[in-house]
Amino acid sequence: MREWVFKMRGGIWTLLFVAIIFMVRASTPITIAISLVIVAVGQLWRCWSAASIGLYRGENVKALKLASTGPYALMRNPLYFGNFVIGLGWSLIAGKWAVLIFTVSFVVLYVAVIIPHEEEFLRSKFGSEYDEYCERVKIFWPVKVNVKDIFSAVDWSIVRRSEIHTIISTIIGTAIIIAVSMCYT
């Protein structure tokens, strides 16, 4: 089941977005402004993560090397953290119930299903190297940070190749949520 959910994570993300759309109500300009900043931070975090990973995108879990620098020196799942931040920004526009439902759904789907599937693959491929990485770096919170690892070189061409559709989707999704919210004012 975890493998299927991993393959469907893009569609699941779309369903979470649609659920948020259905919960949108009138929002204040201040809430919208704060939400825009949160969404932008989430997308920038995703870009940095994508530029640090080496191999990116696909329906199957894969890795040529263990990503452990850039945001991967801070947390093991920075792309998903970026998704969470984007979704949180969208949910804030929609209201408190959207925040609650999105957060619970995200935790159940990503933390309980998708991330364990990826970790199983990484552990089988990288063995003790992955176990040592897990000792230093937690799923979403850093334990020990080597500053040199955070500021290591990144490949921004990955962002141009693979993250551009996410950037466009984030912009369009944010515009839709704001437009729906304005319909209620």
N, CA, C and O atoms as a DFTB+ gen file, in Angstrom:
740 C
 N C O
     1  1       0.825      -1.194       0.000
     2  2       0.000       0.000       0.000
     3  2       0.876       1.267       0.000
     4  3       0.567       2.243      -0.685
     5  1       1.966       1.238       0.774
     6  2       2.833       2.418       0.849
     7  2       3.389       2.776      -0.527
     8  3       3.483       3.950      -0.883
     9  1       3.754       1.753      -1.292
    10  2       4.295       2.009      -2.635
    11  2       3.245       2.694      -3.512
    12  3       3.562       3.626      -4.251
    13  1       1.997       2.230      -3.427
    14  2       0.922       2.822      -4.225
    15  2       0.683       4.271      -3.807
    16  3       0.541       5.150      -4.657
    17  1       0.640       4.516      -2.507
    18  2       0.426       5.883      -2.013
    19  2       1.577       6.778      -2.463
    20  3       1.355       7.928      -2.845
    21  1       2.819       6.253      -2.421
    22  2       3.958       7.037      -2.891
    23  2       3.774       7.423      -4.354
    24  3       3.983       8.579      -4.724
    25  1       3.385       6.467      -5.182
    26  2       3.174       6.747      -6.611
    27  2       2.076       7.774      -6.820
    28  3       2.127       8.555      -7.770
    29  1       1.101       7.778      -5.955
    30  2      -0.061       8.653      -6.096
    31  2       0.079       9.962      -5.324
    32  3      -0.884      10.724      -5.236
    33  1       1.261      10.241      -4.762
    34  2       1.406      11.410      -3.889
    35  2       1.068      12.722      -4.586
    36  3       0.555      13.635      -3.938
    37  1       1.333      12.846      -5.864
    38  2       0.951      14.054      -6.600
    39  2      -0.561      14.205      -6.668
    40  3      -1.089      15.299      -6.467
    41  1      -1.252      13.120      -6.950
    42  2      -2.712      13.135      -6.973
    43  2      -3.300      13.384      -5.594
    44  3      -4.307      14.077      -5.451
    45  1      -2.663      12.814      -4.586
    46  2      -3.107      13.033      -3.205
    47  2      -2.954      14.508      -2.846
    48  3      -3.825      15.098      -2.206
    49  1      -1.823      15.096      -3.270
    50  2      -1.603      16.529      -3.024
    51  2      -2.710      17.345      -3.684
    52  3      -3.209      18.307      -3.100
    53  1      -3.093      16.963      -4.899
    54  2      -4.169      17.653      -5.613
    55  2      -5.487      17.511      -4.857
    56  3      -6.247      18.475      -4.763
    57  1      -5.768      16.338      -4.322
    58  2      -7.001      16.136      -3.544
    59  2      -7.001      16.993      -2.277
    60  3      -8.039      17.535      -1.896
    61  1      -5.848      17.118      -1.625
    62  2      -5.769      17.992      -0.449
    63  2      -6.050      19.440      -0.845
    64  3      -6.737      20.165      -0.125
    65  1      -5.515      19.854      -1.991
    66  2      -5.767      21.207      -2.494
    67  2      -7.265      21.415      -2.745
    68  3      -7.827      22.435      -2.345
    69  1      -7.907      20.450      -3.405
    70  2      -9.344      20.554      -3.708
    71  2     -10.151      20.607      -2.403
    72  3     -11.116      21.364      -2.295
    73  1      -9.749      19.799      -1.419
    74  2     -10.447      19.835      -0.126
    75  2     -10.342      21.219       0.500
    76  3     -11.311      21.729       1.063
    77  1      -9.160      21.826       0.400
    78  2      -8.986      23.180       0.929
    79  2      -9.892      24.154       0.188
    80  3     -10.522      25.009       0.811
    81  1      -9.963      24.034      -1.137
    82  2     -10.823      24.920      -1.948
    83  2     -12.264      24.867      -1.440
    84  3     -12.921      25.901      -1.318
    85  1     -12.752      23.661      -1.144
    86  2     -14.133      23.522      -0.691
    87  2     -14.367      24.107       0.704
    88  3     -15.510      24.353       1.091
    89  1     -13.304      24.326       1.446
    90  2     -13.441      24.890       2.790
    91  2     -13.206      26.397       2.828
    92  3     -13.388      27.013       3.878
    93  1     -12.810      26.998       1.728
    94  2     -12.483      28.427       1.701
    95  2     -13.703      29.264       2.058
    96  3     -14.815      29.024       1.586
    97  1     -13.459      30.236       2.892
    98  2     -14.454      31.236       3.250
    99  2     -13.783      32.597       3.125
   100  3     -12.620      32.685       2.733
   101  1     -14.502      33.640       3.453
   102  2     -13.937      34.989       3.384
   103  2     -12.707      35.073       4.282
   104  3     -12.691      34.535       5.389
   105  1     -11.690      35.751       3.791
   106  2     -10.450      35.909       4.539
   107  2     -10.072      37.383       4.544
   108  3     -10.389      38.117       3.608
   109  1      -9.401      37.805       5.591
   110  2      -8.999      39.207       5.674
   111  2      -7.752      39.454       4.831
   112  3      -6.987      38.526       4.569
   113  1      -7.542      40.696       4.408
   114  2      -6.316      41.012       3.658
   115  2      -5.041      40.675       4.434
   116  3      -4.043      40.268       3.839
   117  1      -5.069      40.840       5.742
   118  2      -3.886      40.517       6.557
   119  2      -3.631      39.013       6.535
   120  3      -2.489      38.578       6.382
   121  1      -4.679      38.225       6.685
   122  2      -4.528      36.764       6.637
   123  2      -4.001      36.335       5.273
   124  3      -3.135      35.464       5.184
   125  1      -4.516      36.936       4.224
   126  2      -4.047      36.606       2.874
   127  2      -2.575      36.978       2.722
   128  3      -1.798      36.205       2.162
   129  1      -2.187      38.137       3.207
   130  2      -0.785      38.567       3.107
   131  2       0.138      37.619       3.872
   132  3       1.183      37.219       3.358
   133  1      -0.242      37.263       5.086
   134  2       0.554      36.320       5.883
   135  2       0.639      34.979       5.169
   136  3       1.703      34.363       5.110
   137  1      -0.486      34.532       4.629
   138  2      -0.528      33.257       3.915
   139  2       0.364      33.273       2.683
   140  3       1.028      32.282       2.378
   141  1       0.380      34.403       1.971
   142  2       1.258      34.514       0.794
   143  2       2.725      34.374       1.183
   144  3       3.498      33.721       0.482
   145  1       3.102      34.984       2.291
   146  2       4.485      34.859       2.764
   147  2       4.785      33.399       3.116
   148  3       5.842      32.878       2.761
   149  1       3.864      32.748       3.806
   150  2       4.057      31.345       4.187
   151  2       4.184      30.464       2.949
   152  3       5.078      29.621       2.883
   153  1       3.309      30.646       1.973
   154  2       3.372      29.865       0.731
   155  2       4.707      30.110       0.013
   156  3       5.337      29.169      -0.468
   157  1       5.128      31.365      -0.054
   158  2       6.403      31.691      -0.720
   159  2       7.582      31.028      -0.004
   160  3       8.485      30.498      -0.652
   161  1       7.575      31.058       1.325
   162  2       8.647      30.406       2.088
   163  2       8.640      28.896       1.804
   164  3       9.697      28.296       1.604
   165  1       7.471      28.300       1.786
   166  2       7.371      26.866       1.486
   167  2       7.913      26.534       0.109
   168  3       8.618      25.538      -0.059
   169  1       7.590      27.361      -0.881
   170  2       8.061      27.104      -2.238
   171  2       9.568      27.326      -2.355
   172  3      10.259      26.554      -3.019
   173  1      10.074      28.371      -1.719
   174  2      11.529      28.592      -1.723
   175  2      12.260      27.435      -1.051
   176  3      13.311      26.997      -1.519
   177  1      11.697      26.947       0.043
   178  2      12.285      25.803       0.738
   179  2      12.312      24.586      -0.193
   180  3      13.306      23.861      -0.236
   181  1      11.227      24.363      -0.933
   182  2      11.180      23.256      -1.897
   183  2      12.256      23.431      -2.971
   184  3      12.933      22.469      -3.333
   185  1      12.412      24.637      -3.473
   186  2      13.427      24.888      -4.513
   187  2      14.817      24.559      -3.997
   188  3      15.594      23.893      -4.681
   189  1      15.135      25.021      -2.795
   190  2      16.438      24.723      -2.206
   191  2      16.608      23.211      -2.033
   192  3      17.679      22.664      -2.294
   193  1      15.540      22.548      -1.590
   194  2      15.579      21.097      -1.403
   195  2      15.807      20.371      -2.719
   196  3      16.641      19.470      -2.804
   197  1      15.068      20.763      -3.736
   198  2      15.218      20.129      -5.057
   199  2      16.621      20.339      -5.602
   200  3      17.200      19.432      -6.202
   201  1      17.163      21.516      -5.399
   202  2      18.506      21.829      -5.902
   203  2      19.589      21.074      -5.141
   204  3      20.726      20.999      -5.607
   205  1      19.263      20.522      -3.997
   206  2      20.242      19.829      -3.158
   207  2      20.174      18.308      -3.263
   208  3      21.023      17.613      -2.704
   209  1      19.182      17.789      -3.966
   210  2      18.936      16.347      -3.907
   211  2      19.678      15.534      -4.966
   212  3      19.953      14.355      -4.742
   213  1      20.004      16.121      -6.095
   214  2      20.691      15.372      -7.152
   215  2      19.712      14.747      -8.121
   216  3      19.572      15.229      -9.245
   217  1      19.033      13.689      -7.718
   218  2      18.050      12.999      -8.553
   219  2      16.680      13.303      -7.983
   220  3      16.469      13.197      -6.775
   221  1      15.748      13.680      -8.842
   222  2      14.500      14.219      -8.340
   223  2      13.347      13.838      -9.248
   224  3      13.505      13.780     -10.467
   225  1      12.224      13.585      -8.679
   226  2      10.959      13.289      -9.343
   227  2      10.857      11.839      -9.793
   228  3      11.851      11.199     -10.134
   229  1       9.660      11.358      -9.784
   230  2       9.380      10.038     -10.297
   231  2       8.310       9.344      -9.486
   232  3       7.982       9.744      -8.369
   233  1       7.775       8.289     -10.082
   234  2       6.740       7.521      -9.404
   235  2       7.313       6.508      -8.427
   236  3       6.619       6.053      -7.518
   237  1       8.581       6.155      -8.612
   238  2       9.222       5.184      -7.733
   239  2      10.298       5.873      -6.909
   240  3      10.895       6.862      -7.334
   241  1      10.529       5.330      -5.724
   242  2      11.586       5.844      -4.872
   243  2      12.905       5.498      -5.549
   244  3      13.105       4.372      -6.005
   245  1      13.801       6.476      -5.609
   246  2      15.120       6.232      -6.187
   247  2      16.105       7.229      -5.596
   248  3      15.719       8.287      -5.100
   249  1      17.378       6.873      -5.657
   250  2      18.438       7.761      -5.177
   251  2      19.766       7.235      -5.698
   252  3      20.068       6.047      -5.579
   253  1      20.552       8.132      -6.275
   254  2      21.897       7.756      -6.714
   255  2      22.876       7.879      -5.557
   256  3      23.826       7.104      -5.441
   257  1      22.627       8.876      -4.695
   258  2      23.448       9.084      -3.504
   259  2      22.526       9.559      -2.391
   260  3      21.417      10.033      -2.636
   261  1      23.006       9.421      -1.176
   262  2      22.220       9.866      -0.036
   263  2      22.335      11.377       0.085
   264  3      23.425      11.904       0.307
   265  1      21.223      12.072      -0.060
   266  2      21.209      13.537       0.083
   267  2      21.321      13.863       1.567
   268  3      20.472      13.468       2.366
   269  1      22.380      14.590       1.930
   270  2      22.582      14.914       3.349
   271  2      23.123      16.327       3.544
   272  3      23.561      16.683       4.638
   273  1      23.090      17.127       2.486
   274  2      23.563      18.506       2.587
   275  2      22.426      19.463       2.241
   276  3      21.334      19.041       1.860
   277  1      22.702      20.755       2.381
   278  2      21.646      21.744       2.169
   279  2      20.570      21.538       3.219
   280  3      20.894      21.312       4.385
   281  1      19.296      21.608       2.843
   282  2      18.234      21.415       3.832
   283  2      18.201      19.987       4.367
   284  3      17.627      19.734       5.426
   285  1      18.822      19.037       3.630
   286  2      18.888      17.648       4.093
   287  2      19.837      17.492       5.275
   288  3      19.851      16.441       5.915
   289  1      20.628      18.516       5.577
   290  2      21.444      18.522       6.791
   291  2      20.603      18.949       7.997
   292  3      20.996      18.734       9.143
   293  1      19.450      19.552       7.730
   294  2      18.558      20.017       8.794
   295  2      17.427      19.046       9.080
   296  3      17.018      18.879      10.229
   297  1      16.919      18.401       8.025
   298  2      15.807      17.466       8.165
   299  2      15.864      16.455       7.029
   300  3      16.387      16.747       5.953
   301  1      15.324      15.269       7.272
   302  2      15.402      14.228       6.247
   303  2      14.388      14.415       5.127
   304  3      14.545      13.827       4.057
   305  1      13.379      15.201       5.340
   306  2      12.295      15.326       4.363
   307  2      11.960      16.779       4.046
   308  3      10.817      17.196       4.234
   309  1      12.919      17.551       3.574
   310  2      12.649      18.969       3.349
   311  2      11.661      19.245       2.213
   312  3      10.950      20.249       2.264
   313  1      11.594      18.394       1.195
   314  2      10.596      18.617       0.137
   315  2       9.184      18.503       0.710
   316  3       8.317      19.324       0.411
   317  1       8.965      17.493       1.522
   318  2       7.637      17.324       2.127
   319  2       7.353      18.436       3.135
   320  3       6.216      18.889       3.261
   321  1       8.384      18.872       3.850
   322  2       8.203      20.006       4.751
   323  2       7.769      21.238       3.964
   324  3       6.879      21.972       4.395
   325  1       8.399      21.466       2.805
   326  2       7.989      22.569       1.931
   327  2       6.538      22.429       1.518
   328  3       5.791      23.408       1.521
   329  1       6.129      21.204       1.157
   330  2       4.720      20.953       0.827
   331  2       3.817      21.325       1.995
   332  3       2.783      21.970       1.820
   333  1       4.226      20.906       3.188
   334  2       3.416      21.208       4.363
   335  2       3.266      22.712       4.556
   336  3       2.171      23.201       4.835
   337  1       4.357      23.437       4.408
   338  2       4.316      24.894       4.600
   339  2       3.405      25.537       3.548
   340  3       2.616      26.425       3.873
   341  1       3.510      25.097       2.299
   342  2       2.624      25.615       1.242
   343  2       1.164      25.319       1.591
   344  3       0.317      26.211       1.549
   345  1       0.880      24.075       1.933
   346  2      -0.488      23.687       2.295
   347  2      -1.011      24.430       3.508
   348  3      -2.191      24.771       3.578
   349  1      -0.129      24.680       4.463
   350  2      -0.526      25.446       5.646
   351  2      -0.906      26.869       5.246
   352  3      -1.901      27.408       5.732
   353  1      -0.114      27.479       4.358
   354  2      -0.451      28.824       3.885
   355  2      -1.802      28.850       3.190
   356  3      -2.618      29.739       3.432
   357  1      -2.031      27.876       2.329
   358  2      -3.333      27.795       1.653
   359  2      -4.456      27.605       2.671
   360  3      -5.500      28.251       2.582
   361  1      -4.233      26.715       3.638
   362  2      -5.269      26.405       4.636
   363  2      -5.621      27.614       5.489
   364  3      -6.778      27.793       5.869
   365  1      -4.623      28.447       5.792
   366  2      -4.900      29.643       6.592
   367  2      -5.906      30.557       5.897
   368  3      -6.755      31.165       6.548
   369  1      -5.806      30.651       4.583
   370  2      -6.777      31.455       3.838
   371  2      -8.168      30.836       3.967
   372  3      -9.165      31.549       4.081
   373  1      -8.225      29.507       3.948
   374  2      -9.505      28.802       3.981
   375  2     -10.158      28.813       5.362
   376  3     -11.383      28.757       5.461
   377  1      -9.365      28.884       6.421
   378  2      -9.950      28.923       7.763
   379  2      -9.423      27.825       8.672
   380  3      -8.693      26.934       8.238
   381  1      -9.809      27.908       9.948
   382  2      -9.245      27.014      10.962
   383  2      -9.555      25.542      10.716
   384  3      -8.729      24.682      11.021
   385  1     -10.733      25.236      10.169
   386  2     -11.049      23.832       9.905
   387  2     -10.166      23.280       8.789
   388  3      -9.764      22.117       8.819
   389  1      -9.875      24.115       7.820
   390  2      -8.983      23.692       6.734
   391  2      -7.587      23.419       7.280
   392  3      -6.941      22.453       6.874
   393  1      -7.117      24.265       8.197
   394  2      -5.802      24.051       8.812
   395  2      -5.785      22.705       9.535
   396  3      -4.850      21.920       9.377
   397  1      -6.815      22.448      10.322
   398  2      -6.895      21.199      11.080
   399  2      -6.955      19.985      10.147
   400  3      -6.184      19.039      10.306
   401  1      -7.851      20.015       9.195
   402  2      -8.031      18.872       8.290
   403  2      -6.782      18.655       7.430
   404  3      -6.356      17.518       7.231
   405  1      -6.198      19.743       6.921
   406  2      -4.990      19.598       6.124
   407  2      -3.858      19.007       6.964
   408  3      -3.182      18.077       6.526
   409  1      -3.651      19.539       8.162
   410  2      -2.543      19.080       9.012
   411  2      -2.691      17.604       9.355
   412  3      -1.732      16.841       9.233
   413  1      -3.870      17.199       9.778
   414  2      -4.106      15.789      10.124
   415  2      -3.905      14.906       8.890
   416  3      -3.242      13.872       8.972
   417  1      -4.468      15.303       7.757
   418  2      -4.318      14.528       6.523
   419  2      -2.855      14.416       6.118
   420  3      -2.393      13.343       5.728
   421  1      -2.133      15.513       6.209
   422  2      -0.716      15.515       5.843
   423  2       0.067      14.554       6.727
   424  3       0.858      13.750       6.234
   425  1      -0.155      14.639       8.029
   426  2       0.574      13.769       8.961
   427  2       0.262      12.303       8.676
   428  3       1.173      11.477       8.611
   429  1      -1.006      11.979       8.506
   430  2      -1.378      10.590       8.247
   431  2      -0.767      10.100       6.940
   432  3      -0.157       9.031       6.905
   433  1      -0.922      10.863       5.875
   434  2      -0.451      10.408       4.567
   435  2       1.068      10.439       4.422
   436  3       1.672       9.468       3.968
   437  1       1.670      11.534       4.801
   438  2       3.113      11.681       4.571
   439  2       3.942      11.041       5.682
   440  3       4.836      10.240       5.406
   441  1       3.653      11.386       6.926
   442  2       4.481      10.905       8.029
   443  2       4.252       9.418       8.294
   444  3       5.198       8.698       8.612
   445  1       3.022       8.953       8.169
   446  2       2.730       7.556       8.492
   447  2       2.857       6.609       7.295
   448  3       3.032       5.407       7.492
   449  1       2.775       7.117       6.061
   450  2       2.767       6.212       4.915
   451  2       3.918       6.488       3.935
   452  3       4.734       5.602       3.678
   453  1       3.988       7.685       3.398
   454  2       4.941       7.981       2.322
   455  2       6.382       7.998       2.831
   456  3       7.251       7.370       2.225
   457  1       6.646       8.688       3.908
   458  2       8.014       8.782       4.423
   459  2       8.549       7.416       4.843
   460  3       9.690       7.100       4.506
   461  1       7.783       6.586       5.565
   462  2       8.313       5.255       5.901
   463  2       8.646       4.419       4.650
   464  3       9.601       3.642       4.667
   465  1       7.876       4.572       3.584
   466  2       8.176       3.853       2.340
   467  2       9.526       4.293       1.786
   468  3      10.340       3.454       1.400
   469  1       9.768       5.590       1.743
   470  2      11.058       6.096       1.269
   471  2      12.197       5.650       2.174
   472  3      13.260       5.259       1.692
   473  1      11.978       5.705       3.474
   474  2      13.036       5.338       4.411
   475  2      13.413       3.869       4.294
   476  3      14.582       3.508       4.431
   477  1      12.436       3.035       4.044
   478  2      12.715       1.605       3.848
   479  2      13.649       1.410       2.649
   480  3      14.603       0.635       2.717
   481  1      13.367       2.113       1.563
   482  2      14.226       2.044       0.379
   483  2      15.633       2.555       0.695
   484  3      16.622       1.897       0.373
   485  1      15.719       3.726       1.323
   486  2      17.015       4.333       1.616
   487  2      17.848       3.460       2.552
   488  3      19.061       3.340       2.381
   489  1      17.197       2.856       3.534
   490  2      17.906       1.976       4.460
   491  2      18.425       0.743       3.727
   492  3      19.543       0.294       3.984
   493  1      17.626       0.193       2.821
   494  2      18.085      -0.995       2.090
   495  2      19.206      -0.647       1.108
   496  3      20.078      -1.477       0.855
   497  1      19.195       0.551       0.559
   498  2      20.220       0.944      -0.415
   499  2      21.510       1.433       0.249
   500  3      22.604       1.100      -0.206
   501  1      21.387       2.215       1.316
   502  2      22.566       2.859       1.899
   503  2      22.984       2.287       3.249
   504  3      24.037       2.658       3.769
   505  1      22.195       1.400       3.824
   506  2      22.559       0.688       5.052
   507  2      23.012       1.572       6.197
   508  3      22.296       2.480       6.618
   509  1      24.223       1.297       6.700
   510  2      24.723       2.008       7.880
   511  2      24.917       3.500       7.619
   512  3      24.799       4.305       8.542
   513  1      25.215       3.884       6.362
   514  2      25.336       5.308       6.039
   515  2      24.008       6.019       6.313
   516  3      23.982       7.130       6.841
   517  1      22.907       5.355       5.945
   518  2      21.591       5.942       6.194
   519  2      21.273       5.943       7.689
   520  3      20.722       6.916       8.203
   521  1      21.617       4.864       8.386
   522  2      21.373       4.807       9.831
   523  2      22.122       5.918      10.558
   524  3      21.569       6.544      11.462
   525  1      23.375       6.173      10.174
   526  2      24.151       7.258      10.779
   527  2      23.519       8.619      10.470
   528  3      23.469       9.499      11.330
   529  1      23.044       8.777       9.249
   530  2      22.360      10.008       8.867
   531  2      21.113      10.210       9.744
   532  3      20.852      11.317      10.213
   533  1      20.353       9.140       9.957
   534  2      19.141       9.217      10.783
   535  2      19.458       9.560      12.237
   536  3      18.646      10.181      12.923
   537  1      20.636       9.158      12.704
   538  2      21.056       9.520      14.064
   539  2      21.263      11.027      14.192
   540  3      20.913      11.627      15.209
   541  1      21.832      11.631      13.155
   542  2      22.141      13.072      13.166
   543  2      20.952      13.937      12.808
   544  3      20.779      15.024      13.359
   545  1      20.131      13.459      11.884
   546  2      19.088      14.295      11.296
   547  2      17.744      13.586      11.453
   548  3      17.565      12.455      11.000
   549  1      16.823      14.257      12.090
   550  2      15.495      13.680      12.311
   551  2      14.585      13.981      11.119
   552  3      14.970      14.697      10.195
   553  1      13.385      13.429      11.156
   554  2      12.466      13.570      10.018
   555  2      12.253      15.038       9.671
   556  3      12.417      15.428       8.515
   557  1      11.893      15.851      10.646
   558  2      11.624      17.261      10.375
   559  2      12.377      18.229      11.283
   560  3      12.245      19.440      11.103
   561  1      13.157      17.752      12.247
   562  2      13.837      18.643      13.180
   563  2      15.301      18.274      13.292
   564  3      15.620      17.099      13.472
   565  1      16.201      19.236      13.192
   566  2      17.636      18.928      13.314
   567  2      18.034      18.611      14.754
   568  3      17.474      19.155      15.706
   569  1      19.007      17.725      14.887
   570  2      19.557      17.405      16.194
   571  2      20.948      18.019      16.306
   572  3      21.213      18.815      17.207
   573  1      21.834      17.642      15.386
   574  2      23.188      18.196      15.299
   575  2      23.338      18.761      13.903
   576  3      23.027      18.081      12.925
   577  1      23.801      19.972      13.793
   578  2      23.917      20.599      12.484
   579  2      25.360      20.993      12.230
   580  3      25.999      21.647      13.054
   581  1      25.862      20.583      11.072
   582  2      27.168      21.013      10.605
   583  2      26.913      22.145       9.607
   584  3      26.395      21.901       8.517
   585  1      27.269      23.366       9.966
   586  2      26.964      24.539       9.142
   587  2      27.517      24.381       7.729
   588  3      26.889      24.822       6.767
   589  1      28.683      23.757       7.596
   590  2      29.281      23.540       6.278
   591  2      28.330      22.731       5.376
   592  3      28.220      23.004       4.181
   593  1      27.649      21.740       5.956
   594  2      26.722      20.915       5.171
   595  2      25.515      21.709       4.687
   596  3      24.995      21.449       3.602
   597  1      25.069      22.668       5.480
   598  2      23.895      23.455       5.100
   599  2      24.194      24.320       3.879
   600  3      23.351      24.473       2.996
   601  1      25.383      24.874       3.837
   602  2      25.730      25.805       2.773
   603  2      26.556      25.165       1.663
   604  3      27.362      25.830       1.012
   605  1      26.350      23.877       1.456
   606  2      27.089      23.192       0.394
   607  2      26.520      23.575      -0.975
   608  3      25.458      24.189      -1.082
   609  1      27.258      23.195      -2.009
   610  2      26.854      23.531      -3.382
   611  2      25.525      22.865      -3.736
   612  3      25.224      21.757      -3.292
   613  1      24.749      23.567      -4.539
   614  2      23.473      23.040      -5.016
   615  2      23.448      23.118      -6.543
   616  3      24.201      23.881      -7.149
   617  1      22.589      22.332      -7.142
   618  2      22.452      22.317      -8.593
   619  2      21.108      22.943      -8.954
   620  3      20.084      22.260      -8.983
   621  1      21.120      24.241      -9.228
   622  2      19.873      24.965      -9.511
   623  2      19.243      24.538     -10.824
   624  3      18.076      24.845     -11.069
   625  1      19.986      23.832     -11.684
   626  2      19.386      23.360     -12.940
   627  2      18.283      22.338     -12.661
   628  3      17.361      22.186     -13.463
   629  1      18.372      21.649     -11.545
   630  2      17.311      20.708     -11.164
   631  2      16.012      21.472     -10.937
   632  3      14.936      20.999     -11.303
   633  1      16.115      22.645     -10.337
   634  2      14.922      23.458     -10.096
   635  2      14.285      23.843     -11.426
   636  3      13.068      23.751     -11.588
   637  1      15.100      24.269     -12.365
   638  2      14.565      24.640     -13.684
   639  2      13.928      23.442     -14.387
   640  3      12.905      23.589     -15.055
   641  1      14.518      22.273     -14.243
   642  2      13.997      21.079     -14.925
   643  2      12.796      20.468     -14.223
   644  3      11.805      20.126     -14.868
   645  1      12.878      20.330     -12.912
   646  2      11.896      19.517     -12.206
   647  2      10.959      20.269     -11.276
   648  3       9.861      19.782     -11.003
   649  1      11.343      21.414     -10.790
   650  2      10.512      22.110      -9.813
   651  2       9.650      23.189     -10.457
   652  3       8.746      23.721      -9.813
   653  1       9.912      23.513     -11.697
   654  2       9.168      24.606     -12.345
   655  2       7.663      24.333     -12.376
   656  3       6.863      25.248     -12.185
   657  1       7.280      23.086     -12.615
   658  2       5.831      22.813     -12.627
   659  2       5.224      22.971     -11.234
   660  3       4.065      23.366     -11.109
   661  1       5.993      22.669     -10.188
   662  2       5.489      22.880      -8.828
   663  2       5.357      24.374      -8.541
   664  3       4.385      24.807      -7.922
   665  1       6.320      25.148      -8.986
   666  2       6.252      26.599      -8.790
   667  2       5.010      27.159      -9.481
   668  3       4.267      27.940      -8.889
   669  1       4.788      26.764     -10.721
   670  2       3.611      27.240     -11.464
   671  2       2.329      26.778     -10.782
   672  3       1.385      27.557     -10.643
   673  1       2.287      25.515     -10.355
   674  2       1.101      24.991      -9.660
   675  2       0.845      25.742      -8.362
   676  3      -0.303      26.028      -8.020
   677  1       1.917      26.063      -7.639
   678  2       1.766      26.807      -6.388
   679  2       1.201      28.200      -6.642
   680  3       0.317      28.657      -5.917
   681  1       1.704      28.866      -7.655
   682  2       1.207      30.213      -7.989
   683  2      -0.259      30.149      -8.401
   684  3      -1.079      30.930      -7.916
   685  1      -0.588      29.222      -9.292
   686  2      -1.981      29.099      -9.754
   687  2      -2.892      28.690      -8.601
   688  3      -3.975      29.250      -8.436
   689  1      -2.453      27.710      -7.798
   690  2      -3.262      27.262      -6.661
   691  2      -3.513      28.376      -5.668
   692  3      -4.625      28.529      -5.164
   693  1      -2.491      29.147      -5.388
   694  2      -2.635      30.270      -4.460
   695  2      -3.608      31.304      -5.016
   696  3      -4.455      31.819      -4.286
   697  1      -3.490      31.606      -6.301
   698  2      -4.404      32.569      -6.934
   699  2      -5.853      32.075      -6.873
   700  3      -6.768      32.859      -6.619
   701  1      -6.055      30.785      -7.104
   702  2      -7.411      30.221      -7.051
   703  2      -7.989      30.338      -5.647
   704  3      -9.134      30.756      -5.476
   705  1      -7.206      29.973      -4.653
   706  2      -7.701      30.031      -3.272
   707  2      -8.029      31.469      -2.877
   708  3      -9.054      31.719      -2.243
   709  1      -7.176      32.402      -3.244
   710  2      -7.449      33.812      -2.938
   711  2      -8.703      34.287      -3.677
   712  3      -9.533      34.987      -3.097
   713  1      -8.844      33.912      -4.945
   714  2     -10.022      34.315      -5.723
   715  2     -11.301      33.756      -5.104
   716  3     -12.298      34.471      -5.001
   717  1     -11.287      32.495      -4.695
   718  2     -12.465      31.900      -4.068
   719  2     -12.764      32.627      -2.757
   720  3     -13.923      32.906      -2.451
   721  1     -11.737      32.928      -1.994
   722  2     -11.940      33.646      -0.732
   723  2     -12.578      35.008      -0.977
   724  3     -13.454      35.433      -0.224
   725  1     -12.137      35.693      -2.032
   726  2     -12.689      37.030      -2.339
   727  2     -14.144      36.948      -2.778
   728  3     -14.886      37.920      -2.639
   729  1     -14.557      35.817      -3.300
   730  2     -15.965      35.657      -3.686
   731  2     -16.897      35.681      -2.469
   732  3     -18.083      35.984      -2.594
   733  1     -16.357      35.362      -1.308
   734  2     -17.150      35.329      -0.085
   735  2     -17.194      36.670       0.644
   736  3     -17.913      36.818       1.632
   737  1     -16.421      37.655       0.155
   738  2     -16.430      38.936       0.859
   739  2     -17.482      39.864       0.312
   740  3     -17.625      40.988       0.794
